[in-house]
Short mmCIF file of C-alpha atoms and ligand atoms in Angstrom, two decimals:
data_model
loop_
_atom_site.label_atom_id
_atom_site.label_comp_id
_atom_site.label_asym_id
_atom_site.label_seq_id
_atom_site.Cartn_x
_atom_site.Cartn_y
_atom_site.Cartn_z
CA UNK K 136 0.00 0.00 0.00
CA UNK K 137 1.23 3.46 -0.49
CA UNK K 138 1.65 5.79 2.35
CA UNK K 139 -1.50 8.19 1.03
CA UNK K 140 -4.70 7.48 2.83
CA UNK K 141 -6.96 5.45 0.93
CA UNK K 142 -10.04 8.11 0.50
CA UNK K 143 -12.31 5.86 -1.36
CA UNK K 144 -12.70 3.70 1.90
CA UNK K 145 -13.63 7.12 3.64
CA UNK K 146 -17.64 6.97 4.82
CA UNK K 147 -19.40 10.34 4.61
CA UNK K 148 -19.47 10.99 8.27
CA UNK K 149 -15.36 10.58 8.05
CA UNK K 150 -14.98 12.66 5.15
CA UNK K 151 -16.68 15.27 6.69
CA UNK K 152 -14.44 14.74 9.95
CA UNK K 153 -11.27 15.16 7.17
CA UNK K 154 -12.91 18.22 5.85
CA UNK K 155 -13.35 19.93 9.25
CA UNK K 156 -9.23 18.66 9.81
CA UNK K 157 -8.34 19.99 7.06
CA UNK K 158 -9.79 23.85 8.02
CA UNK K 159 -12.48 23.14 4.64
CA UNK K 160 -16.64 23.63 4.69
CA UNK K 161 -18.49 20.74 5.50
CA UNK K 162 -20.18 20.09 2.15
CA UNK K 163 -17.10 19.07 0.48
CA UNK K 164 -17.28 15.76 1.63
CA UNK K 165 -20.85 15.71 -0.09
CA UNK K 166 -18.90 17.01 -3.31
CA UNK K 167 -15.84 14.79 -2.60
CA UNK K 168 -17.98 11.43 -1.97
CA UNK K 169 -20.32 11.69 -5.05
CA UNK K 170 -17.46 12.08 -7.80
CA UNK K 171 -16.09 9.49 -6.31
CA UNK K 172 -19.19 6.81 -5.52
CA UNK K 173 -21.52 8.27 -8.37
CA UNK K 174 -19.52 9.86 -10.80
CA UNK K 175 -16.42 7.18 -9.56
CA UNK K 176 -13.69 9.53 -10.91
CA UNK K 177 -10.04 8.28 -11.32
CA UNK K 178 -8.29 11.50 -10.22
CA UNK K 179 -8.80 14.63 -8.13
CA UNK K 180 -8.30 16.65 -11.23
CA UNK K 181 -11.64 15.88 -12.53
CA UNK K 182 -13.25 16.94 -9.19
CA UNK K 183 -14.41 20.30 -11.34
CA UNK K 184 -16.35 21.88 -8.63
CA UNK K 185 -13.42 21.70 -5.86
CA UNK K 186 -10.67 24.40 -5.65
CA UNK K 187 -7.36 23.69 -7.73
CA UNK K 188 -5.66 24.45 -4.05
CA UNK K 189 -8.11 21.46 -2.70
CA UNK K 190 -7.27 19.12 -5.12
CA UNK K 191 -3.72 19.69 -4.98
CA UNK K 192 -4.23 19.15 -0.69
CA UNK K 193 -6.13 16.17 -1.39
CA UNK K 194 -3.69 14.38 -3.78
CA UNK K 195 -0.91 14.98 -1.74
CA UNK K 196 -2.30 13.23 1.17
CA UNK K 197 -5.05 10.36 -0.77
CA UNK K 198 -4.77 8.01 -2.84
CA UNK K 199 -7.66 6.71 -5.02
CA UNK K 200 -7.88 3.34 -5.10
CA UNK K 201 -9.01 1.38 -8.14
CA UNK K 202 -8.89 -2.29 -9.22
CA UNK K 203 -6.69 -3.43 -12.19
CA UNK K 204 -8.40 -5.49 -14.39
CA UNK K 205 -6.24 -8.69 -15.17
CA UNK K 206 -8.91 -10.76 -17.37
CA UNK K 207 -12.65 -11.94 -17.89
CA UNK K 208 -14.26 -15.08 -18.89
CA UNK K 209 -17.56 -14.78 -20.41
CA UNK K 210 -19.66 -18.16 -20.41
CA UNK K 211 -21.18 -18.71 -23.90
CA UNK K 212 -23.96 -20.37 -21.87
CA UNK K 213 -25.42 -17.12 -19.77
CA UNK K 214 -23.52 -14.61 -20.42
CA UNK K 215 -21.97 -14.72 -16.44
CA UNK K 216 -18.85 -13.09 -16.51
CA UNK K 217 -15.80 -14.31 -14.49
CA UNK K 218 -13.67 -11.28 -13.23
CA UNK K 219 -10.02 -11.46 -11.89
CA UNK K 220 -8.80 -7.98 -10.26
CA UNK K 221 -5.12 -7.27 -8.54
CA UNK K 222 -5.63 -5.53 -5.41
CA UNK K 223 -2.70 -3.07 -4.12
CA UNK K 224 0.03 -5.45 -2.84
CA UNK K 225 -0.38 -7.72 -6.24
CA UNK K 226 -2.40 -10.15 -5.15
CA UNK K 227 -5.34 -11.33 -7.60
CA UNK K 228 -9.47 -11.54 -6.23
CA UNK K 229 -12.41 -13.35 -8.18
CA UNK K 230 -15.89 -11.51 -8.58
CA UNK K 231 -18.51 -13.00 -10.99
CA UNK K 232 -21.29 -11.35 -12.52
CA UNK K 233 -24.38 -12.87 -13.08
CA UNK K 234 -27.57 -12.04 -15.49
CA UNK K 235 -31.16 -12.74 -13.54
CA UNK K 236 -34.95 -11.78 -15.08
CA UNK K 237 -35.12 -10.22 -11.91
CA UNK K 238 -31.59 -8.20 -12.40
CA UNK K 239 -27.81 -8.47 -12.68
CA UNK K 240 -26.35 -9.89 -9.29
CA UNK K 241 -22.23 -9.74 -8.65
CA UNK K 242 -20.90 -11.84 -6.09
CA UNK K 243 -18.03 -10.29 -4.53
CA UNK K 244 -14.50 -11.65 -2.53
CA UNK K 245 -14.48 -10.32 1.40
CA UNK K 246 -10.66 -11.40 1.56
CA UNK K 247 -7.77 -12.17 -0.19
CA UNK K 248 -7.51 -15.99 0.27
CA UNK K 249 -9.23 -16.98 3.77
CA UNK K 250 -8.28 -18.71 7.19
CA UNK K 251 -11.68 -20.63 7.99
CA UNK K 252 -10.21 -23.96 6.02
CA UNK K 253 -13.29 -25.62 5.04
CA UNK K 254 -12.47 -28.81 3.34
CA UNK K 255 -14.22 -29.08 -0.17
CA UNK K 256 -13.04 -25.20 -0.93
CA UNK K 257 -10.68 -23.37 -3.18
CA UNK K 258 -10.46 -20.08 -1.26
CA UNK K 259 -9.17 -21.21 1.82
CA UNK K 260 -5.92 -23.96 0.31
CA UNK K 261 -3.40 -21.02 0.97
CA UNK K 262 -4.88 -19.77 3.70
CA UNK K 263 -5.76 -15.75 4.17
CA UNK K 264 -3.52 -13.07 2.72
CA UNK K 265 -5.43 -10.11 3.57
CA UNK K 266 -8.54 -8.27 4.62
CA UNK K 267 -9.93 -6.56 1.54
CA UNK K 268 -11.06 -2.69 2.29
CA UNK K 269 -14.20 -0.91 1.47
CA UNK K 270 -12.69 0.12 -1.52
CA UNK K 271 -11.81 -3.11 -2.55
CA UNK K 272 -14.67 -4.72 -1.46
CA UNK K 273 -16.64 -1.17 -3.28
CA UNK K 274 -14.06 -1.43 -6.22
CA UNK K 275 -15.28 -4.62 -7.86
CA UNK K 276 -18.77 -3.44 -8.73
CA UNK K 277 -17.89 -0.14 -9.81
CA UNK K 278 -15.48 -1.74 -12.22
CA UNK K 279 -18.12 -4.40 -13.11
CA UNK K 280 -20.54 -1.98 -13.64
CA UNK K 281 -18.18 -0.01 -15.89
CA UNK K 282 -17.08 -3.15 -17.84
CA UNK K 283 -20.65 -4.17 -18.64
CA UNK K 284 -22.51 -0.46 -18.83
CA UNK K 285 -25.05 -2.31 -16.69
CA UNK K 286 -26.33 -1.82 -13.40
CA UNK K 287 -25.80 -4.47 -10.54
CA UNK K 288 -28.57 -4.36 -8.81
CA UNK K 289 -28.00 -7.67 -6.28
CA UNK K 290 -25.11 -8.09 -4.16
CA UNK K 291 -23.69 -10.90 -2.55
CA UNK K 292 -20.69 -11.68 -0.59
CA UNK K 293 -20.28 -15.17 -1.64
CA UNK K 294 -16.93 -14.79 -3.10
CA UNK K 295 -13.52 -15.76 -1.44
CA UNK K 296 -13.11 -14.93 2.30
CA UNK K 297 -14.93 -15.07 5.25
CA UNK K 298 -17.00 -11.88 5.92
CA UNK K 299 -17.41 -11.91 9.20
CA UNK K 300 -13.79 -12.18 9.67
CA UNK K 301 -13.45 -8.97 8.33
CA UNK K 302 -16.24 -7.70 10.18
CA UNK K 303 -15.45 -3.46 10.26
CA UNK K 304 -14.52 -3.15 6.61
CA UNK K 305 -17.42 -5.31 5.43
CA UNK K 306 -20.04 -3.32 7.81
CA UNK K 307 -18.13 -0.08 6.19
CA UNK K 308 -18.93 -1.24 2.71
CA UNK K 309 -22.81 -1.82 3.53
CA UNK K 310 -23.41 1.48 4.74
CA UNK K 311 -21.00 3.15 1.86
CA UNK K 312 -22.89 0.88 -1.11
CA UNK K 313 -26.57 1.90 0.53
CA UNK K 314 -25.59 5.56 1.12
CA UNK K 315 -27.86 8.00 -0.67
CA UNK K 316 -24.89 10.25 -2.15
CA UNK K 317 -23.20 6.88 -3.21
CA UNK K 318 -24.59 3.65 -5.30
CA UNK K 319 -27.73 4.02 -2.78
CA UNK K 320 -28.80 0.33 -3.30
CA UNK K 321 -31.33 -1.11 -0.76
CA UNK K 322 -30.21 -3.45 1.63
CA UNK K 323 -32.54 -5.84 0.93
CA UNK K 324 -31.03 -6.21 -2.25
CA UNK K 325 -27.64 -7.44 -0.41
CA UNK K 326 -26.60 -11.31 1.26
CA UNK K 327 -24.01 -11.88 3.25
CA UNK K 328 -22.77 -15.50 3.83
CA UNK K 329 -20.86 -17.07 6.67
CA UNK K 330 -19.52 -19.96 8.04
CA UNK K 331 -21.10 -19.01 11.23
CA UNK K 332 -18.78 -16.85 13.82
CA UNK K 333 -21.40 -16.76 16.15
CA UNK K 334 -20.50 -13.65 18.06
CA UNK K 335 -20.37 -11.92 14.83
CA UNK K 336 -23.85 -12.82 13.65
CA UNK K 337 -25.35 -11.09 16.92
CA UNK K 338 -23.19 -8.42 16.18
CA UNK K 339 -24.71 -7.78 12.81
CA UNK K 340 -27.98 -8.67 14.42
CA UNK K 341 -27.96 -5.92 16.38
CA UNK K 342 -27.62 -3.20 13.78
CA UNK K 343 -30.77 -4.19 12.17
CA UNK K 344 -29.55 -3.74 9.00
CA UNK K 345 -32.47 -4.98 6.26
CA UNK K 346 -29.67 -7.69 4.78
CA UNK K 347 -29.97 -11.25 3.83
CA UNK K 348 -28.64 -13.20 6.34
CA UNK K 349 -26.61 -16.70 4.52
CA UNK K 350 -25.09 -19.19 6.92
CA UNK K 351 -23.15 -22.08 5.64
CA UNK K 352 -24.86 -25.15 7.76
CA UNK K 353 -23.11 -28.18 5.83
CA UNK K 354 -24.27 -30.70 7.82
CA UNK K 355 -27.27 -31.85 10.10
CA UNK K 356 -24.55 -32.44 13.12
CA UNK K 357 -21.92 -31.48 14.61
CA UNK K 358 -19.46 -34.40 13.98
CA UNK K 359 -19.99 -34.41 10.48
CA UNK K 360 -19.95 -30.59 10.61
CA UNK K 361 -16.63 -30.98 11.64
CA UNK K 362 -15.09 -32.92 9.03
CA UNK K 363 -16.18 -30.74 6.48
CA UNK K 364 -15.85 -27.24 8.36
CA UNK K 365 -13.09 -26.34 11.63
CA UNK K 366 -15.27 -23.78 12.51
CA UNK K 367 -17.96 -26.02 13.75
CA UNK K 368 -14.92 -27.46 16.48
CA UNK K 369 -15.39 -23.72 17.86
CA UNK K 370 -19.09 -23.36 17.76
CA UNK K 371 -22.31 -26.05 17.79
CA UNK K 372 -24.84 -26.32 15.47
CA UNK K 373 -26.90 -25.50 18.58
CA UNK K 374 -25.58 -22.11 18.67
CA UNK K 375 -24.76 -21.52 15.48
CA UNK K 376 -28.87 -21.76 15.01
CA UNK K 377 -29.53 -19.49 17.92
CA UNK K 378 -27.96 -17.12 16.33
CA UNK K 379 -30.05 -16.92 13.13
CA UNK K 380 -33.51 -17.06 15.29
CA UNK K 381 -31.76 -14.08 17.23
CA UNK K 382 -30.78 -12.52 13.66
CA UNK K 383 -34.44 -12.88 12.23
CA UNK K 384 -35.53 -11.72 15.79
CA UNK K 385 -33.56 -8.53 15.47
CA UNK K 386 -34.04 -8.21 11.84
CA UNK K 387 -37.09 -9.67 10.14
CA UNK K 388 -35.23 -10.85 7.44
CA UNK K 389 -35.72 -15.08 6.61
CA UNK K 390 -32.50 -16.80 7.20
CA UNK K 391 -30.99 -18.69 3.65
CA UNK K 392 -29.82 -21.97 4.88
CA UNK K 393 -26.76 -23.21 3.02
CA UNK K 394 -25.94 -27.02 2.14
CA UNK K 395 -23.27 -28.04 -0.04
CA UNK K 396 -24.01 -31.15 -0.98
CA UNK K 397 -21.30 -34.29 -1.17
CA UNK K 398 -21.60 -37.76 -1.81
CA UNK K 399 -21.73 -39.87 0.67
CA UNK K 400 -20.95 -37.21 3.54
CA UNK K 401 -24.21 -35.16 4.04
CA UNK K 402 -26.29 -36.13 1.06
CA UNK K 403 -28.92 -39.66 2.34
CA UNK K 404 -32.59 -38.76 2.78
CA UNK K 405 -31.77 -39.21 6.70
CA UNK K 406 -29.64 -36.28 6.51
CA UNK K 407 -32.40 -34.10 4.95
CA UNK K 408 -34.76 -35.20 7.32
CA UNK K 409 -32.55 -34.27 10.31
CA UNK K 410 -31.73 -31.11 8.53
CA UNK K 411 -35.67 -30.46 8.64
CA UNK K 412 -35.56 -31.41 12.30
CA UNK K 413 -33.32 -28.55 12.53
CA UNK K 414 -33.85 -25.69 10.79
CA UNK K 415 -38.25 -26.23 10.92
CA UNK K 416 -39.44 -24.01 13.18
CA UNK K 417 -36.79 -21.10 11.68
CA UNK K 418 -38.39 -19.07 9.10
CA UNK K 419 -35.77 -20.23 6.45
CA UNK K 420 -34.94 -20.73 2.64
CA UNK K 421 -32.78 -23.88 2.70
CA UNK K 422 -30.24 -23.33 -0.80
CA UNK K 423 -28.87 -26.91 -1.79
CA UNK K 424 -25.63 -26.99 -3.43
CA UNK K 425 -24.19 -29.70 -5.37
CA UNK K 426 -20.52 -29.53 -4.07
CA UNK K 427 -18.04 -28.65 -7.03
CA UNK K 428 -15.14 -30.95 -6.98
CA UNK K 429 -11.88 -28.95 -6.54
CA UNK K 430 -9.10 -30.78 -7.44
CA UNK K 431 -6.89 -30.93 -4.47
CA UNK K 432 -9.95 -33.11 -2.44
CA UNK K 433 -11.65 -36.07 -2.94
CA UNK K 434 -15.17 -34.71 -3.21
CA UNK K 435 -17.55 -36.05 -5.18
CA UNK K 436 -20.43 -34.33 -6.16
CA UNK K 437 -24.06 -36.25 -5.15
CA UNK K 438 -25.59 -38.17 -7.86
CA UNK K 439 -28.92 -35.78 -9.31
CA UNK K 440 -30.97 -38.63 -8.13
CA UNK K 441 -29.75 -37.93 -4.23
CA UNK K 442 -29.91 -33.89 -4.78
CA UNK K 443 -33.73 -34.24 -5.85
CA UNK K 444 -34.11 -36.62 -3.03
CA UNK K 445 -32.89 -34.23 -0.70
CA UNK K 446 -35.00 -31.40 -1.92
CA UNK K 447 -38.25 -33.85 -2.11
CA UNK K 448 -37.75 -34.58 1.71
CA UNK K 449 -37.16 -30.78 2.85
CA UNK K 450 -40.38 -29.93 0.70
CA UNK K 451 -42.42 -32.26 2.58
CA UNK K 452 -41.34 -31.29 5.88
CA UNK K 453 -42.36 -28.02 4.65
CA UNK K 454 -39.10 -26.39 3.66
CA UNK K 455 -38.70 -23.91 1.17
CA UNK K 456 -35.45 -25.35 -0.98
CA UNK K 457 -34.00 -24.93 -4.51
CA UNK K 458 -30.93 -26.22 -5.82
CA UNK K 459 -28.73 -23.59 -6.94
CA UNK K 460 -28.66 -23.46 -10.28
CA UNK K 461 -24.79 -23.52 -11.86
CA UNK K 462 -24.28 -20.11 -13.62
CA UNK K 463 -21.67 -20.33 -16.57
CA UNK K 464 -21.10 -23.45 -16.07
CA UNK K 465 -18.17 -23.22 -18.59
CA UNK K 466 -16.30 -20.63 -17.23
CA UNK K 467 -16.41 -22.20 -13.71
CA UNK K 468 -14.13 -23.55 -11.75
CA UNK K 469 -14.97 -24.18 -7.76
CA UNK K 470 -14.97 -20.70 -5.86
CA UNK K 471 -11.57 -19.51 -5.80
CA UNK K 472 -9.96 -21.99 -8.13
CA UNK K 473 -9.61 -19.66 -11.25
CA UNK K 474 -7.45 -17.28 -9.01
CA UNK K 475 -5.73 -20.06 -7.71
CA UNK K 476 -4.22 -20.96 -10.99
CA UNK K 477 -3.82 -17.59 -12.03
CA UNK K 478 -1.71 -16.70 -9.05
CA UNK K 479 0.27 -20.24 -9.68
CA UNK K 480 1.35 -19.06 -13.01
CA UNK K 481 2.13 -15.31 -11.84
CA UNK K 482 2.61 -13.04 -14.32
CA UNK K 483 1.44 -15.26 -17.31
CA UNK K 484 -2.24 -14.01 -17.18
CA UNK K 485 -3.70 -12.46 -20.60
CA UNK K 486 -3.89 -8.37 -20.12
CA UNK K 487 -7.00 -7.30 -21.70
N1 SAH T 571 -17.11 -17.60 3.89
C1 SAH T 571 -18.48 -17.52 3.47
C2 SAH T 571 -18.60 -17.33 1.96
C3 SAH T 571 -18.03 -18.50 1.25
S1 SAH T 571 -18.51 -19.01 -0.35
C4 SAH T 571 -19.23 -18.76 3.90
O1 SAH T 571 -18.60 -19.69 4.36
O2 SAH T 571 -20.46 -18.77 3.80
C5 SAH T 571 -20.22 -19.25 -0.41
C6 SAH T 571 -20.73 -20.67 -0.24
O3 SAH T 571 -20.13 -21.60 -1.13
C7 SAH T 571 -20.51 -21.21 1.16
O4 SAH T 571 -21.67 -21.84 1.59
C8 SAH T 571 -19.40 -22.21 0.94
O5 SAH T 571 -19.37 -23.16 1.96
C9 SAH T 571 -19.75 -22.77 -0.41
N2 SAH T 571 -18.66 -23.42 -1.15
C10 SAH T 571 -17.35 -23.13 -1.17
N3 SAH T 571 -16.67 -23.97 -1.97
C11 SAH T 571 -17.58 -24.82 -2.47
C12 SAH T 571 -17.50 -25.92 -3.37
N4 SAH T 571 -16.33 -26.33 -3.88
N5 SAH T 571 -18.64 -26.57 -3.68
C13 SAH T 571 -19.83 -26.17 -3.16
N6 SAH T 571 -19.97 -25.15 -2.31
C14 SAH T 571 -18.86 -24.47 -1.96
#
């Protein structure tokens, strides 16, 4: 990172604050945050309404962060588009963008790499590198949305990294991707999905935020939680599951439910029953994933026949469950295996 402060990761409320520091009028910030979050300027030289004197201040102290495209892939199927970015240090994030009837959705990386180790994915093999920053985490939709000249309208952060392990920046990139001088989307049009750090969950509870609320459940008990996840050695499935009732207590908002599915770990009718047993009396959205094979495990993906199973047996115990349908299908490597390669062959990547 360079020694300027990154100003893009700057809320309104802390621009201001820099304003005031800085002996300037208040409603610069206003000025300062919409070229950057609605116009999303490159430079302080374009900020036409600010003072040559301020601009000069300002770029001698901030930076403005922006994400280097290093390549897409565009599936021929649905038109999702595969994005790899290099963050400031060098290192190389995934972000996808996906086309709905209902809108264009971009699922974003949290963090660089991740610590949480689950077993069946890509993300976590080399463990975390770093915490992506609100501009990072801001970053890959403004460049999406440049790339395509479309508007995201859904976000999730479903990408690489855990986001409750990077609790402050990701709460700073809510509020800064809702604010009204900024993208101004509505939180209900955001998910967030976690492994299931318990304390975090209430922590996020407790802002009431209108957000979608994804925890990755895995497994119908603990032991077999375990073997697939070493974040269920720190917390029960007990707990984990308080903490959504106490999240759609606080919030309102239905809980999505997710299951990876893998043959012959999680994936017999028992297992979806006991999963119903569960998760019954939650007001819940159970999402079934087929587990894509990376190809330093042994995972095997469940036969169609067991997945349908599965779903049948939710259904009847009156469980709302789809089976997430596999966007660009072509394009796709597990979660976090495209940048795995990428970063394998360094420097090799295609520039476009
Ligand atoms: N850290 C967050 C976001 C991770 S990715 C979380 O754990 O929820 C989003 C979802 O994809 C998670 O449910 C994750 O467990 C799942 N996932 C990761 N790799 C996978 C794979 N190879 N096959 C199927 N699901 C996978």
């Amino acid at each position: 990172m360079e020694d300027k402060k990154d100003i893009k990761s700057y809320n309104y409320i802390e621009l201001e604050q820099e304003m005031k520091a800085m002996g300037e009028k208040a409603f610069r910030a206003k000025q300062i945050y919409q070229w950057l979050h609605k116009e999303r300027v490159k430079s302080f030289d374009e900020m036409t309404n600010l003072s040559k004197a301020l601009r000069e201040k300002l770029s001698e102290n901030f930076m403005i962060n922006t994400l280097e495209q290093v390549d897409v892939l565009i599936s021929k199927i649905d038109g999702t588009r595969k994005y790899l970015f290099r963050i400031q240090g060098g290192s190389i994030i995934e972000s996808v963008f996906m086309k709905y009837h209902h809108g264009n959705s971009v699922c974003i990386s949290t963090q660089s790499g991740c610590r949480m180790g689950c077993k069946f994915c890509a993300s976590t093999l080399n463990g975390l590198e770093r915490n992506l920053t609100p501009s990072d985490l801001l970053e890959q939709i403004y460049r999406i949305e440049e790339d395509t000249g479309e508007k995201v309208s859904n976000i999730v952060l479903m990408g690489s990294g855990e986001p409750m392990d990077n609790f402050d920046n990701v709460v700073k990139f809510l509020g800064m991707i809702t604010d009204e001088y900024g993208k101004n989307l509505s939180q209900r049009n955001i998910t967030v999905s976690t492994c299931g750090l318990v304390p975090k969950i209430r922590e996020l509870a407790d802002m009431k935020l209108q957000i979608t609320l994804a925890l990755s459940l895995h497994a119908s008990d603990d032991e077999t939680r375990k073997e697939l996840m070493p974040i269920a050695n720190k917390y029960t499935i007990d707990e984990v599951l308080d903490a959504c009732r106490y999240y759609f207590d606080q919030t309102g908002r239905r809980i999505t439910f997710e299951y990876s599915l893998v043959a012959g770990v999680n994936d017999t009718v028992e297992e979806a029953q006991k999963l119903a047993n569960l998760v019954k009396r939650i007001n819940c959205h159970v999402n079934l994933i087929p587990v894509n094979p990376i190809k330093e495990r042994d995972f095997v993906q469940s036969e169609n026949k067991a997945v349908q199973a599965f779903k049948s047996r939710l259904e009847k115990n009156k469980i709302n469950a789809t089976i997430r349908r596999e966007m660009g299908r072509d394009i796709n490597g597990a979660c976090g295996q495209l940048r795995n390669e990428v970063m394998k062959k360094g420097e090799e990547v295609r520039n476009v």
